[in-house]
Amino acid sequence: MPILEVRNISFGYGLHTPFAVQAIDNVSFSIEKGECVSVIGHTGSGKSTLMQMLNGLLKPDRGQVLLNGKDINETKKTAAAARFRVGLCFQYPEYQLFGETCAADIGFGPKNMGLAPDEIRARVQKAAAIVGLPSEKLEASPFDLSGGQKRRCAIAGVIAMEPEILILDEPTAGLDPVGREEILDMIRRCRAEQGATIMIVTHSMEIAASISDRILVLNKGKLHLSGTPQEVFADTQKLHEIGLDVPSYTRILRALRDKGFDLPDAYTLPDAAKLLCRLLKEGGRT
Amino acid sequence: MNKKELISFQNVSFSYETDTENPKTVLQDISFSVMEGEFLCILGHNGSGKSTVAKLSNALLLPDQGRILVDGVDTGDEEQQIEIRKKIGIVFQNPDNQIVASIVEEDVAFGPENLCLPREEIRSRVDAALKAVDMYDRRFHETHRLSGGQKQRVSIAGMIAMRPKCIFFDEPTAMLDPKGRRSILNTIHRLNREYGITVVYITHFMDEAAEADRVMLLSDGRILKTGTPSEVFTQTDLIVRCGLELPDPAKLSFELSELGIRLTPGVLTEQDFIDAFQRFMKESQ
């Protein structure tokens, strides 16, 4: 059984007003335990609305969200519980930091779950270690951290609730390359060490390709494409239709292939470099 | 460009928290000029001192050492600071922090109103500014219903209505999606070309710097290099050391060089890479 299953959900904002928007329109997909899935789409494609329905913040107008086979909107109680079970980390989560110390901030979620102080402390330590926040920073004010550290501290606040699914909305937006790599490393660690199930909303094809098992492409509230990175990036035509494109490394390899070089597709920097390297060793054209 | 110097940094140093035991030095003895009418891009990673340069330029901050001249006037001259701020405007990163009114045209009028201009003058400046950023059709819209890119365009219009000589843009696209980024960048280039406004564009996106007249590379409070985009961008080692992001084709070329394959230096675009790779294949056979 998939850990999360979404069945034909729809959601509209401001229905019965002149500003009515059908944000999500009959979307279905499922996610297996331990998977990492990226959600891609332009601004206004419905990504954030979709994410908020997955943890019960928004209730779909139609359709169901099943967590371990059970509808999260069955009762008010199950919807509230879903907020702890599906950890949603918004865009620019560092703007939501408020604790006097990093430890207090990270511990806020667990405290609201009604956990014992010892358990909270242990979870704070563990979450800080997962995101790579040095333990001596735990007693510092979150406002004294660097941009990348603030972001990771805020994410730790969600991880400390030990959700069954972790959803990160644009986790690397606004960070410089170093900060971005730290976040991507953190996600890889979460997967390797915790076997975490993760969903990532991103604008970057490269990030989607390098980190996820599957990609969902949203357009105007509908699921436009979905599949493994290979499957999604094979359908260039369908990506172009909605103004998206394959990663630039893929474009370069395909252009070289058109010039007669024997190269398969690749979607990430290391894979593209490896392929080109091998080609040089073999020294071959077809 | 043999134009007039608009802003001149002369051996400027600056630290935050100078009253504590560990002051944080942000800028160390930097000197550079901004020429009237140019499009200068300041590139640097987070914490390199980019934003401090902007705040020093219109006397929001004052240097610890050295001096800064705007149109020949020292920013330390308190009586002139209001005048300096009229000449040099700053647009910041987060569109939500810069909108003060609930209706688009009221927000743009906020600056001119504070300059105590006559009503007709405010009206004409607001209309002109909104047209310059393509938001005139939405002048009666509510600001909170706009997209991030539209909000940022309104912020820019608010700045234009003040009629500054020069605008600093401090990572104005950092919080926008690729479409919004492109539209803001086009707007800023148009202001520079058609309205003659001097632009200092601060970013860590190299692709945004490619169309500037000059690029200045800032790292840990020092200027590492200044020149045309192609002069600066070909220094790939320097750029990687600064913690900046190369364009993807340049990254691929850099990655290959780490694996011992050295293509012709200076790969920036996808076409560059394809050409360089073909050349390399031909020579190695």
CSV table of C-alpha atoms in Angstrom, one decimal, chain B residues 2-285:
chain,number,residue,atom,x,y,z
B,2,ASN,CA,34.1,58.5,-20.8
B,3,LYS,CA,31.2,59.6,-18.7
B,4,LYS,CA,31.0,61.4,-15.4
B,5,GLU,CA,31.6,59.6,-12.1
B,6,LEU,CA,28.3,59.4,-10.2
B,7,ILE,CA,29.3,57.4,-7.2
B,8,SER,CA,32.9,57.1,-5.9
B,9,PHE,CA,34.0,54.7,-3.1
B,10,GLN,CA,37.4,55.7,-1.9
B,11,ASN,CA,39.2,53.2,0.4
B,12,VAL,CA,36.0,52.3,2.2
B,13,SER,CA,35.9,49.9,5.1
B,14,PHE,CA,32.9,49.0,7.1
B,15,SER,CA,32.1,46.7,10.1
B,16,TYR,CA,28.9,45.8,11.9
B,17,GLU,CA,28.6,45.7,15.6
B,18,THR,CA,31.7,47.9,16.2
B,19,ASP,CA,30.6,48.5,19.8
B,20,THR,CA,31.0,44.8,20.7
B,21,GLU,CA,34.1,42.7,21.2
B,22,ASN,CA,33.9,40.9,17.9
B,23,PRO,CA,33.0,43.5,15.2
B,24,LYS,CA,32.1,41.8,11.9
B,25,THR,CA,34.2,43.3,9.1
B,26,VAL,CA,32.1,43.4,5.9
B,27,LEU,CA,34.1,45.6,3.6
B,28,GLN,CA,37.8,46.1,3.6
B,29,ASP,CA,39.4,49.0,1.8
B,30,ILE,CA,37.4,49.0,-1.4
B,31,SER,CA,37.5,51.6,-4.1
B,32,PHE,CA,35.4,51.8,-7.2
B,33,SER,CA,33.3,54.1,-9.2
B,34,VAL,CA,29.8,54.0,-10.7
B,35,MET,CA,29.7,56.0,-14.0
B,36,GLU,CA,26.6,57.9,-15.0
B,37,GLY,CA,24.3,55.9,-17.2
B,38,GLU,CA,26.1,52.6,-16.9
B,39,PHE,CA,24.7,49.2,-15.9
B,40,LEU,CA,27.1,47.8,-13.3
B,41,CYS,CA,26.6,44.4,-11.8
B,42,ILE,CA,28.0,43.5,-8.4
B,43,LEU,CA,28.4,39.7,-8.1
B,44,GLY,CA,29.1,38.0,-4.8
B,45,HIS,CA,27.9,35.1,-2.6
B,46,ASN,CA,25.8,35.6,0.5
B,47,GLY,CA,27.7,37.6,3.0
B,48,SER,CA,30.2,39.0,0.6
B,49,GLY,CA,29.2,42.6,1.4
B,50,LYS,CA,27.1,43.4,-1.6
B,51,SER,CA,24.1,44.7,0.3
B,52,THR,CA,26.3,46.8,2.5
B,53,VAL,CA,27.7,48.6,-0.6
B,54,ALA,CA,24.1,49.5,-1.6
B,55,LYS,CA,23.3,50.9,1.9
B,56,LEU,CA,26.5,52.9,2.0
B,57,SER,CA,25.8,54.5,-1.3
B,58,ASN,CA,22.8,56.4,-0.1
B,59,ALA,CA,24.0,57.2,3.4
B,60,LEU,CA,21.8,54.6,5.1
B,61,LEU,CA,25.1,53.5,6.5
B,62,LEU,CA,28.3,55.5,6.8
B,63,PRO,CA,31.8,54.1,6.3
B,64,ASP,CA,34.2,53.5,9.2
B,65,GLN,CA,37.1,54.5,7.1
B,66,GLY,CA,37.4,56.1,3.7
B,67,ARG,CA,34.8,58.2,2.0
B,68,ILE,CA,32.0,57.9,-0.5
B,69,LEU,CA,31.1,60.7,-2.9
B,70,VAL,CA,27.8,60.9,-4.7
B,71,ASP,CA,27.9,63.5,-7.4
B,72,GLY,CA,30.9,65.0,-5.6
B,73,VAL,CA,29.1,65.2,-2.2
B,74,ASP,CA,30.4,63.3,0.8
B,75,THR,CA,27.7,60.9,2.2
B,76,GLY,CA,29.0,61.9,5.7
B,77,ASP,CA,27.6,65.4,5.2
B,78,GLU,CA,24.4,65.3,7.2
B,79,GLU,CA,22.8,68.3,5.6
B,80,GLN,CA,23.2,66.7,2.1
B,81,GLN,CA,21.9,63.2,3.0
B,82,ILE,CA,18.3,63.9,2.0
B,83,GLU,CA,19.5,65.1,-1.4
B,84,ILE,CA,21.7,62.1,-1.7
B,85,ARG,CA,18.8,59.7,-1.0
B,86,LYS,CA,16.8,61.5,-3.7
B,87,LYS,CA,19.5,60.7,-6.2
B,88,ILE,CA,20.2,57.1,-5.2
B,89,GLY,CA,17.4,54.7,-4.6
B,90,ILE,CA,17.4,51.1,-3.5
B,91,VAL,CA,15.0,48.2,-4.4
B,92,PHE,CA,15.3,45.3,-2.1
B,93,GLN,CA,14.9,41.5,-2.4
B,94,ASN,CA,11.5,40.8,-0.8
B,95,PRO,CA,8.6,42.4,-2.6
B,96,ASP,CA,6.3,41.9,0.4
B,97,ASN,CA,8.5,44.1,2.6
B,98,GLN,CA,8.4,47.1,0.3
B,99,ILE,CA,4.7,47.6,-0.4
B,100,VAL,CA,3.1,50.2,1.9
B,101,ALA,CA,-0.3,50.8,0.4
B,102,SER,CA,-3.2,48.5,-0.5
B,103,ILE,CA,-3.8,49.9,-4.0
B,104,VAL,CA,-1.1,49.9,-6.7
B,105,GLU,CA,-1.1,53.6,-7.6
B,106,GLU,CA,-1.3,54.7,-4.0
B,107,ASP,CA,1.8,52.7,-3.3
B,108,VAL,CA,3.7,54.3,-6.1
B,109,ALA,CA,2.5,57.8,-5.0
B,110,PHE,CA,3.9,57.3,-1.4
B,111,GLY,CA,7.4,58.5,-2.3
B,112,PRO,CA,6.4,61.6,-4.3
B,113,GLU,CA,3.8,62.5,-1.6
B,114,ASN,CA,6.6,62.5,0.9
B,115,LEU,CA,8.6,64.9,-1.3
B,116,CYS,CA,5.6,67.3,-0.9
B,117,LEU,CA,5.1,67.6,-4.6
B,118,PRO,CA,2.0,69.3,-6.1
B,119,ARG,CA,-0.9,67.0,-6.9
B,120,GLU,CA,-0.6,67.2,-10.7
B,121,GLU,CA,3.1,66.4,-10.5
B,122,ILE,CA,2.4,63.3,-8.4
B,123,ARG,CA,-0.3,62.2,-10.8
B,124,SER,CA,2.0,62.5,-13.8
B,125,ARG,CA,5.0,60.8,-12.1
B,126,VAL,CA,2.9,57.9,-10.9
B,127,ASP,CA,1.4,57.3,-14.3
B,128,ALA,CA,4.7,57.6,-16.0
B,129,ALA,CA,6.4,55.2,-13.5
B,130,LEU,CA,3.6,52.6,-13.8
B,131,LYS,CA,3.8,52.7,-17.6
B,132,ALA,CA,7.6,52.3,-17.4
B,133,VAL,CA,7.2,49.0,-15.6
B,134,ASP,CA,4.1,47.8,-17.5
B,135,MET,CA,1.8,48.0,-14.5
B,136,TYR,CA,-0.4,51.0,-15.7
B,137,ASP,CA,-3.3,48.7,-16.5
B,138,ARG,CA,-3.3,47.4,-13.0
B,139,ARG,CA,-3.0,50.8,-11.3
B,140,PHE,CA,-6.3,50.3,-9.4
B,141,HIS,CA,-5.6,46.7,-8.4
B,142,GLU,CA,-5.1,45.6,-4.8
B,143,THR,CA,-1.4,45.1,-4.1
B,144,HIS,CA,-1.9,41.9,-2.1
B,145,ARG,CA,-3.5,40.1,-5.0
B,146,LEU,CA,-0.4,40.7,-7.3
B,147,SER,CA,2.2,38.0,-8.1
B,148,GLY,CA,5.7,38.3,-6.7
B,149,GLY,CA,7.0,39.7,-10.0
B,150,GLN,CA,4.2,42.2,-10.2
B,151,LYS,CA,4.8,43.4,-6.7
B,152,GLN,CA,8.4,43.8,-7.4
B,153,ARG,CA,7.5,45.9,-10.5
B,154,VAL,CA,5.3,48.1,-8.3
B,155,SER,CA,8.3,48.5,-5.9
B,156,ILE,CA,10.4,49.6,-8.9
B,157,ALA,CA,7.7,52.0,-10.1
B,158,GLY,CA,7.7,53.5,-6.6
B,159,MET,CA,11.4,54.1,-6.9
B,160,ILE,CA,11.2,55.6,-10.5
B,161,ALA,CA,8.5,58.0,-9.3
B,162,MET,CA,11.2,59.6,-7.1
B,163,ARG,CA,13.2,60.3,-10.3
B,164,PRO,CA,16.5,59.1,-8.9
B,165,LYS,CA,19.6,59.3,-11.0
B,166,CYS,CA,20.7,55.8,-10.0
B,167,ILE,CA,18.9,52.7,-8.6
B,168,PHE,CA,20.6,49.9,-6.7
B,169,PHE,CA,18.7,46.6,-7.1
B,170,ASP,CA,19.6,44.3,-4.3
B,171,GLU,CA,18.9,40.8,-5.6
B,172,PRO,CA,15.5,41.9,-6.9
B,173,THR,CA,14.7,38.5,-8.5
B,174,ALA,CA,15.9,36.2,-5.7
B,175,MET,CA,12.3,35.4,-4.6
B,176,LEU,CA,10.8,35.2,-8.0
B,177,ASP,CA,10.2,32.2,-10.4
B,178,PRO,CA,12.1,32.0,-13.7
B,179,LYS,CA,9.3,33.9,-15.6
B,180,GLY,CA,9.1,36.7,-13.0
B,181,ARG,CA,12.9,36.9,-13.0
B,182,ARG,CA,13.1,37.5,-16.7
B,183,SER,CA,10.4,40.2,-16.7
B,184,ILE,CA,12.1,42.1,-13.9
B,185,LEU,CA,15.4,41.9,-15.6
B,186,ASN,CA,13.9,43.2,-18.9
B,187,THR,CA,12.2,46.0,-17.1
B,188,ILE,CA,15.5,47.1,-15.4
B,189,HIS,CA,17.4,47.0,-18.7
B,190,ARG,CA,14.8,49.1,-20.3
B,191,LEU,CA,15.0,51.7,-17.5
B,192,ASN,CA,18.7,51.9,-18.1
B,193,ARG,CA,18.5,52.1,-21.9
B,194,GLU,CA,15.4,54.2,-22.4
B,195,TYR,CA,15.3,56.3,-19.3
B,196,GLY,CA,19.0,56.8,-18.8
B,197,ILE,CA,18.8,55.6,-15.2
B,198,THR,CA,22.2,54.4,-13.8
B,199,VAL,CA,21.7,50.8,-12.6
B,200,VAL,CA,23.8,49.0,-10.0
B,201,TYR,CA,22.5,45.4,-10.0
B,202,ILE,CA,23.4,43.1,-7.2
B,203,THR,CA,23.0,39.4,-7.6
B,204,HIS,CA,24.6,36.0,-7.3
B,205,PHE,CA,23.1,34.7,-10.5
B,206,MET,CA,25.8,34.9,-13.2
B,207,ASP,CA,23.4,34.6,-16.1
B,208,GLU,CA,21.8,37.9,-14.9
B,209,ALA,CA,25.1,39.6,-15.0
B,210,ALA,CA,25.9,38.6,-18.6
B,211,GLU,CA,24.1,41.6,-20.1
B,212,ALA,CA,25.7,44.3,-17.8
B,213,ASP,CA,28.2,46.9,-19.1
B,214,ARG,CA,30.6,46.0,-16.3
B,215,VAL,CA,30.8,43.3,-13.7
B,216,MET,CA,32.5,43.7,-10.3
B,217,LEU,CA,33.3,40.5,-8.4
B,218,LEU,CA,33.0,40.9,-4.6
B,219,SER,CA,34.2,38.2,-2.1
B,220,ASP,CA,34.6,38.6,1.6
B,221,GLY,CA,34.5,42.3,1.5
B,222,ARG,CA,37.1,42.7,-1.2
B,223,ILE,CA,36.9,43.4,-4.9
B,224,LEU,CA,38.5,40.5,-6.7
B,225,LYS,CA,38.0,41.6,-10.3
B,226,THR,CA,36.2,44.3,-12.4
B,227,GLY,CA,35.7,44.2,-16.1
B,228,THR,CA,33.3,43.3,-18.9
B,229,PRO,CA,31.2,40.2,-18.4
B,230,SER,CA,33.4,38.1,-20.7
B,231,GLU,CA,36.6,39.3,-19.0
B,232,VAL,CA,35.3,38.3,-15.6
B,233,PHE,CA,33.4,35.1,-16.6
B,234,THR,CA,36.3,33.5,-18.3
B,235,GLN,CA,38.1,33.4,-14.9
B,236,THR,CA,36.2,30.2,-14.0
B,237,ASP,CA,38.6,29.2,-11.2
B,238,LEU,CA,38.2,32.6,-9.5
B,239,ILE,CA,34.4,32.4,-9.7
B,240,VAL,CA,34.3,28.9,-8.2
B,241,ARG,CA,36.6,30.0,-5.4
B,242,CYS,CA,34.2,32.9,-4.7
B,243,GLY,CA,31.4,30.4,-4.1
B,244,LEU,CA,29.5,31.7,-7.1
B,245,GLU,CA,27.6,29.6,-9.6
B,246,LEU,CA,28.9,29.1,-13.1
B,247,PRO,CA,26.4,28.8,-15.9
B,248,ASP,CA,25.6,25.1,-16.5
B,249,PRO,CA,27.8,24.6,-19.6
B,250,ALA,CA,30.7,26.2,-17.8
B,251,LYS,CA,30.1,23.9,-14.8
B,252,LEU,CA,30.2,20.9,-17.2
B,253,SER,CA,33.5,22.2,-18.7
B,254,PHE,CA,34.9,22.7,-15.1
B,255,GLU,CA,33.8,19.1,-14.1
B,256,LEU,CA,35.6,17.7,-17.1
B,257,SER,CA,38.7,19.6,-16.3
B,258,GLU,CA,38.6,18.0,-12.8
B,259,LEU,CA,38.5,14.6,-14.6
B,260,GLY,CA,41.6,15.7,-16.6
B,261,ILE,CA,39.9,16.8,-19.8
B,262,ARG,CA,40.8,20.4,-20.5
B,263,LEU,CA,38.5,22.1,-23.1
B,264,THR,CA,39.3,25.6,-24.4
B,265,PRO,CA,38.7,28.0,-21.6
B,266,GLY,CA,35.9,30.5,-21.6
B,267,VAL,CA,32.9,28.2,-22.1
B,268,LEU,CA,29.8,30.0,-21.1
B,269,THR,CA,26.9,29.0,-23.4
B,270,GLU,CA,25.7,25.6,-24.5
B,271,GLN,CA,27.0,26.4,-28.1
B,272,ASP,CA,30.4,27.3,-26.6
B,273,PHE,CA,30.5,23.9,-25.0
B,274,ILE,CA,29.5,22.0,-28.0
B,275,ASP,CA,32.1,23.8,-30.2
B,276,ALA,CA,34.8,23.3,-27.6
B,277,PHE,CA,34.0,19.6,-27.2
B,278,GLN,CA,34.0,19.0,-30.9
B,279,ARG,CA,37.3,20.7,-31.3
B,280,PHE,CA,38.8,18.7,-28.4
B,281,MET,CA,37.6,15.4,-30.0
B,282,LYS,CA,39.1,16.4,-33.4
B,283,GLU,CA,42.5,17.2,-31.8
B,284,SER,CA,42.6,14.1,-29.6
B,285,GLN,CA,42.1,11.8,-32.6
